[in-house]
Tab-separated table of C-alpha atoms and ligand atoms in Angstrom:
chain	number	residue	atom	x	y	z
A	25	UNK	CA	13.478	13.717	27.269
A	26	UNK	CA	12.898	16.974	25.864
A	27	UNK	CA	15.618	18.765	27.840
A	28	UNK	CA	17.687	15.712	27.018
A	29	UNK	CA	16.980	15.376	23.564
A	30	UNK	CA	17.492	19.136	23.668
A	31	UNK	CA	21.806	18.220	24.733
A	32	UNK	CA	21.785	16.649	21.074
A	33	UNK	CA	23.413	17.956	17.995
A	34	UNK	CA	24.656	14.484	16.286
A	35	UNK	CA	21.833	11.522	17.011
A	36	UNK	CA	22.818	7.850	14.650
A	37	UNK	CA	19.902	5.777	13.611
A	38	UNK	CA	20.296	2.249	13.512
A	39	UNK	CA	17.151	0.102	12.257
A	40	UNK	CA	16.234	-3.172	13.874
A	41	UNK	CA	15.978	-4.000	10.407
A	42	UNK	CA	19.542	-3.955	9.791
A	43	UNK	CA	22.938	-6.160	10.643
A	44	UNK	CA	25.674	-4.662	11.612
A	45	UNK	CA	28.107	-6.048	13.497
A	46	UNK	CA	29.430	-6.168	16.934
A	47	UNK	CA	32.622	-4.661	15.307
A	48	UNK	CA	30.618	-1.417	14.113
A	49	UNK	CA	27.504	-0.702	16.068
A	50	UNK	CA	30.817	-1.120	18.685
A	51	UNK	CA	32.567	2.361	16.099
A	52	UNK	CA	28.935	3.580	16.058
A	53	UNK	CA	28.883	3.478	19.750
A	54	UNK	CA	32.176	4.644	20.630
A	55	UNK	CA	31.817	7.446	17.993
A	56	UNK	CA	31.509	10.769	20.284
A	57	UNK	CA	27.526	10.738	19.109
A	58	UNK	CA	24.905	12.239	21.220
A	59	UNK	CA	22.723	9.239	20.882
A	60	UNK	CA	21.525	6.604	19.452
A	61	UNK	CA	17.193	6.364	18.274
A	62	UNK	CA	16.337	2.541	17.473
A	63	UNK	CA	14.266	2.880	14.814
A	64	UNK	CA	12.573	2.126	10.435
A	65	UNK	CA	9.778	1.777	9.131
A	66	UNK	CA	9.442	-1.774	7.527
A	67	UNK	CA	10.301	-5.009	9.275
A	68	UNK	CA	9.540	-4.465	12.239
A	69	UNK	CA	9.416	-6.792	15.139
A	70	UNK	CA	9.467	-7.090	18.615
A	71	UNK	CA	12.241	-10.359	19.098
A	72	UNK	CA	14.473	-7.451	16.673
A	73	UNK	CA	14.400	-4.721	18.684
A	74	UNK	CA	15.391	-6.580	21.828
A	75	UNK	CA	17.708	-7.732	20.524
A	76	UNK	CA	19.539	-4.568	18.734
A	77	UNK	CA	18.013	-2.752	22.194
A	78	UNK	CA	20.751	-5.467	24.388
A	79	UNK	CA	23.538	-5.030	22.420
A	80	UNK	CA	23.308	-1.383	22.378
A	81	UNK	CA	22.544	-1.638	26.212
A	82	UNK	CA	25.950	-2.094	26.400
A	83	UNK	CA	27.555	0.936	26.005
A	84	UNK	CA	26.735	4.133	28.545
A	85	UNK	CA	24.426	6.839	25.942
A	86	UNK	CA	21.407	7.421	25.545
A	87	UNK	CA	19.265	5.025	23.337
A	88	UNK	CA	15.635	5.667	22.547
A	89	UNK	CA	13.271	4.324	20.517
A	90	UNK	CA	11.342	5.630	17.620
A	91	UNK	CA	8.029	3.626	17.598
A	92	UNK	CA	6.155	2.669	14.207
A	93	UNK	CA	4.380	-0.283	15.409
A	94	UNK	CA	2.799	-0.742	18.360
A	95	UNK	CA	4.102	-4.653	18.094
A	96	UNK	CA	7.352	-3.761	18.460
A	97	UNK	CA	7.652	-1.496	21.722
A	98	UNK	CA	9.613	-2.796	23.136
A	99	UNK	CA	10.321	-1.596	27.416
A	100	UNK	CA	13.844	-0.855	29.027
A	101	UNK	CA	15.055	2.599	26.624
A	102	UNK	CA	15.687	6.004	27.701
A	103	UNK	CA	12.779	7.007	26.407
A	104	UNK	CA	10.335	7.097	22.901
A	105	UNK	CA	9.796	8.985	20.523
A	106	UNK	CA	6.508	8.872	18.815
A	107	UNK	CA	6.261	9.940	15.055
A	108	UNK	CA	2.658	12.287	14.624
A	109	UNK	CA	3.136	12.295	10.509
A	110	UNK	CA	1.760	16.171	9.891
A	111	UNK	CA	1.417	15.411	6.057
A	112	UNK	CA	-0.028	12.458	5.966
A	113	UNK	CA	-3.006	11.322	3.716
A	114	UNK	CA	-4.538	8.719	5.684
A	115	UNK	CA	-4.795	10.472	9.483
A	116	UNK	CA	-3.950	6.260	10.646
A	117	UNK	CA	-0.601	8.147	10.485
A	118	UNK	CA	-1.597	10.953	12.164
A	119	UNK	CA	-3.274	10.028	15.317
A	120	UNK	CA	-4.719	6.823	13.806
A	121	UNK	CA	-2.800	4.254	15.302
A	122	UNK	CA	-1.897	6.430	18.595
A	123	UNK	CA	-5.411	6.391	19.168
A	124	UNK	CA	-5.292	2.694	19.081
A	125	UNK	CA	-1.853	2.178	21.072
A	126	UNK	CA	-3.716	4.610	24.181
A	127	UNK	CA	-7.109	2.909	23.348
A	128	UNK	CA	-5.346	-0.985	24.226
A	129	UNK	CA	-2.199	-0.352	26.284
A	130	UNK	CA	-2.924	2.739	27.500
A	131	UNK	CA	-2.615	1.186	31.548
A	132	UNK	CA	1.240	0.860	30.772
A	133	UNK	CA	2.109	4.038	29.086
A	134	UNK	CA	4.918	5.633	30.735
A	135	UNK	CA	3.821	9.121	30.123
A	136	UNK	CA	6.911	10.288	31.377
A	137	UNK	CA	9.369	8.493	29.006
A	138	UNK	CA	7.236	9.604	25.775
A	139	UNK	CA	7.803	12.125	23.839
A	140	UNK	CA	5.696	13.119	20.242
A	141	UNK	CA	8.015	13.954	16.653
A	142	UNK	CA	6.078	16.127	14.925
A	143	UNK	CA	6.994	14.407	11.189
A	144	UNK	CA	7.422	16.499	7.926
A	145	UNK	CA	7.465	13.687	4.899
A	146	UNK	CA	9.679	15.215	2.059
A	147	UNK	CA	11.137	12.601	0.014
A	148	UNK	CA	8.855	10.658	-1.878
A	149	UNK	CA	10.035	7.776	-3.012
A	150	UNK	CA	10.888	6.596	0.275
A	151	UNK	CA	9.735	3.871	1.946
A	152	UNK	CA	8.404	6.696	4.974
A	153	UNK	CA	6.246	7.987	2.347
A	154	UNK	CA	4.352	5.449	0.572
A	155	UNK	CA	3.773	4.139	3.571
A	156	UNK	CA	1.987	7.207	4.551
A	157	UNK	CA	0.872	8.810	1.522
A	158	UNK	CA	2.861	12.040	2.239
A	159	UNK	CA	1.639	15.149	0.719
A	160	UNK	CA	5.838	15.552	-0.302
A	161	UNK	CA	5.156	18.492	-2.094
A	162	UNK	CA	5.373	21.265	0.354
A	163	UNK	CA	5.503	24.876	-1.132
A	164	UNK	CA	7.587	26.468	1.221
A	165	UNK	CA	4.725	27.967	2.765
A	166	UNK	CA	3.249	25.319	2.763
A	167	UNK	CA	5.552	23.324	5.447
A	168	UNK	CA	6.192	25.987	7.699
A	169	UNK	CA	2.979	26.203	7.484
A	170	UNK	CA	2.907	22.404	9.291
A	171	UNK	CA	5.675	23.383	11.471
A	172	UNK	CA	3.677	26.880	13.400
A	173	UNK	CA	0.657	24.064	13.595
A	174	UNK	CA	2.981	21.332	15.066
A	175	UNK	CA	4.487	24.325	16.965
A	176	UNK	CA	1.190	26.265	18.220
A	177	UNK	CA	-1.631	24.639	17.889
A	178	UNK	CA	-0.028	21.102	18.895
A	179	UNK	CA	2.595	22.081	21.100
A	180	UNK	CA	4.330	19.653	19.741
A	181	UNK	CA	7.910	20.484	20.919
A	182	UNK	CA	9.840	18.481	17.992
A	183	UNK	CA	9.213	19.034	14.753
A	184	UNK	CA	11.550	15.995	12.553
A	185	UNK	CA	11.919	16.896	9.017
A	186	UNK	CA	12.600	13.216	7.099
A	187	UNK	CA	14.090	13.443	3.955
A	188	UNK	CA	14.988	8.781	4.227
A	189	UNK	CA	17.301	8.141	1.700
A	190	UNK	CA	18.604	11.695	-0.457
A	191	UNK	CA	19.819	14.724	0.739
A	192	UNK	CA	17.171	17.334	1.548
A	193	UNK	CA	17.011	21.039	0.828
A	194	UNK	CA	18.896	23.068	3.412
A	195	UNK	CA	17.026	26.614	2.237
A	196	UNK	CA	14.033	24.945	3.334
A	197	UNK	CA	15.143	23.340	6.459
A	198	UNK	CA	16.704	26.950	7.753
A	199	UNK	CA	13.630	28.522	6.320
A	200	UNK	CA	11.615	26.530	9.141
A	201	UNK	CA	14.334	26.506	11.868
A	202	UNK	CA	13.781	30.381	10.980
A	203	UNK	CA	10.528	30.489	12.047
A	204	UNK	CA	10.504	28.325	14.961
A	205	UNK	CA	9.858	29.839	18.359
A	206	UNK	CA	10.487	26.547	20.664
A	207	UNK	CA	9.607	23.539	18.797
A	208	UNK	CA	13.180	21.735	18.559
A	209	UNK	CA	13.759	21.087	14.923
A	210	UNK	CA	15.819	17.673	13.483
A	211	UNK	CA	16.754	17.150	10.399
A	212	UNK	CA	17.481	13.412	9.115
A	213	UNK	CA	18.030	12.083	4.972
A	214	UNK	CA	21.163	11.576	2.514
A	215	UNK	CA	23.543	12.544	5.180
A	216	UNK	CA	26.442	10.228	3.734
A	217	UNK	CA	29.243	12.933	3.910
A	218	UNK	CA	31.214	15.876	6.235
A	219	UNK	CA	30.434	17.997	4.055
A	220	UNK	CA	26.501	17.546	3.812
A	221	UNK	CA	26.431	16.223	7.467
A	222	UNK	CA	27.780	19.874	8.635
A	223	UNK	CA	24.940	22.379	6.413
A	224	UNK	CA	22.501	19.926	7.995
A	225	UNK	CA	23.355	21.313	11.503
A	226	UNK	CA	24.529	25.015	10.282
A	227	UNK	CA	19.907	24.798	9.864
A	228	UNK	CA	19.071	23.269	12.093
A	229	UNK	CA	18.787	21.746	15.790
A	230	UNK	CA	19.602	18.180	15.419
A	231	UNK	CA	20.516	15.753	12.872
A	232	UNK	CA	20.036	12.280	11.848
A	233	UNK	CA	22.136	9.696	10.412
A	234	UNK	CA	21.253	6.551	9.101
A	235	UNK	CA	21.383	4.699	6.280
A	236	UNK	CA	24.846	6.247	5.053
A	237	UNK	CA	26.167	3.202	8.957
A	238	UNK	CA	25.201	0.535	6.153
A	239	UNK	CA	26.981	1.121	2.884
A	240	UNK	CA	29.755	3.288	4.381
A	241	UNK	CA	31.392	3.304	7.778
A	242	UNK	CA	34.062	5.744	8.208
A	243	UNK	CA	32.118	8.129	6.308
A	244	UNK	CA	29.572	7.137	8.364
A	245	UNK	CA	31.288	7.746	11.802
A	246	UNK	CA	33.167	11.250	10.366
A	247	UNK	CA	29.741	13.058	10.323
A	248	UNK	CA	30.136	13.477	13.902
A	249	UNK	CA	32.428	15.742	13.910
A	250	UNK	CA	32.089	17.437	10.800
A	251	UNK	CA	28.587	18.415	12.918
A	252	UNK	CA	29.850	19.075	15.888
A	253	UNK	CA	32.802	21.240	14.934
A	254	UNK	CA	29.925	22.838	13.446
A	255	UNK	CA	28.950	26.057	14.967
B	329	LIG	C1	6.441	-0.230	29.924
B	329	LIG	C2	6.369	0.167	28.278
B	329	LIG	C3	7.047	1.055	27.386
B	329	LIG	C4	5.296	0.018	27.407
B	329	LIG	C5	4.645	0.183	26.183
B	329	LIG	C6	3.497	0.825	26.167
B	329	LIG	C7	3.106	1.233	24.648
B	329	LIG	C8	2.923	0.298	24.142
B	329	LIG	C9	2.954	2.604	24.341
B	329	LIG	C10	3.238	3.331	23.131
B	329	LIG	C11	2.018	4.429	23.096
B	329	LIG	C12	2.061	5.170	21.349
B	329	LIG	C13	1.204	5.967	21.254
B	329	LIG	C14	2.190	4.439	20.150
B	329	LIG	C15	1.912	4.856	18.993
B	329	LIG	C16	1.747	3.811	17.812
B	329	LIG	C17	2.464	3.401	16.543
B	329	LIG	C18	2.434	2.894	15.895
B	329	LIG	C19	2.245	5.417	15.779
B	329	LIG	C20	2.433	5.315	14.858
B	329	LIG	C21	3.680	5.987	14.594
B	329	LIG	C22	3.940	6.712	12.709
B	329	LIG	C23	3.161	7.540	11.801
B	329	LIG	C24	4.598	5.501	12.030
B	329	LIG	C25	4.587	6.505	10.736
B	329	LIG	C26	6.433	5.760	10.374
B	329	LIG	C27	7.181	6.013	10.191
B	329	LIG	C28	7.236	7.942	10.266
B	329	LIG	C29	8.309	5.327	11.123
B	329	LIG	C30	9.395	6.487	11.972
B	329	LIG	C31	10.399	6.237	11.185
B	329	LIG	C32	11.102	6.675	9.806
B	329	LIG	C33	10.678	7.463	9.146
B	329	LIG	C34	11.800	5.064	9.381
B	329	LIG	C35	13.111	5.596	8.178
B	329	LIG	O1	12.909	4.512	7.822
B	329	LIG	P1	13.720	3.970	7.058
B	329	LIG	O2	13.079	2.488	6.955
B	329	LIG	O3	15.130	4.412	7.554
B	329	LIG	O4	14.189	3.880	5.947
B	329	LIG	P2	14.426	4.147	4.569
B	329	LIG	O5	14.151	2.240	3.826
B	329	LIG	O6	13.788	5.383	3.866
B	329	LIG	O7	15.826	3.789	5.003
B	330	1GP	O1	18.377	7.122	6.444
B	330	1GP	P1	18.902	8.233	5.738
B	330	1GP	O2	18.563	8.814	4.962
B	330	1GP	O3	20.689	9.564	6.657
B	330	1GP	O4	17.762	9.122	7.581
B	330	1GP	C1	17.561	9.359	8.470
B	330	1GP	C2	17.050	9.051	8.944
B	330	1GP	O5	15.863	10.604	8.182
B	330	1GP	C3	15.950	7.999	9.004
B	330	1GP	O6	14.827	8.254	9.380
B	331	MG	MG1	16.505	3.303	6.972
């Protein structure tokens, strides 16, 4: 799994709780992006996850589920990303939900397909920050320390800097990237133009584009080349 993810430069994140037409989905899947992540922080159900997965499955690109609700874990994805919110104030989002999932469904879990992501949630006014009670007011030193704790103590293979809904601080993303030795750095949040996509591509290993798909599809599609051309 991690070897596959390490190849990804650009990824679209599609939200099960949002409508996307067949035509728009076709353009997203044929855009040249490296993969699709299916995920969102609210309104996620088994049915809307099956529905979106089966529509994406008509295409050849990798498709993984980012698990945010235990009731909506659907078999058939290429892999399962398991978020661990490092700066959550409620431990349920760090390990509590995970413990419950394993206690209930451990015998069913295809462990080879699961990969943990150490999330650092940095946009205070986002659903995920409110839901997890994330401490988003972090100094550079504090954010770097979270990333290093995740990489060096917990041995998490992925650090995800999550600014969902707003464009983040690229200097901070770059600072964290420079301090990581092995972990793969994913950036997501507020990418709505080629310029922003390129800036994020310069400081992160993988760039995730989400919301703009639903408000300006062409701008979303243009981010693919912007990321891929960036060195
Ligand atoms: C065969 C098979 C697949 C069997 C299933 C076995 C099984 C049950 C496996 C599960 C194992 C496991 C350990 C599951 C973990 C369960 C769980 C619920 C963990 C909690 C995850 C977590 C911390 C969620 C918090 C929210 C979060 C970080 C979500 C990630 C996605 C995200 C941030 C989206 C952004 O949200 P969006 O809606 O786009 O936000 P905006 O409104 O701002 O756009
Ligand atoms: O929706 P946007 O703001 O592009 O963020 C992408 C992704 O990081 C959300 O989890
Ligand atoms: Mg979203």
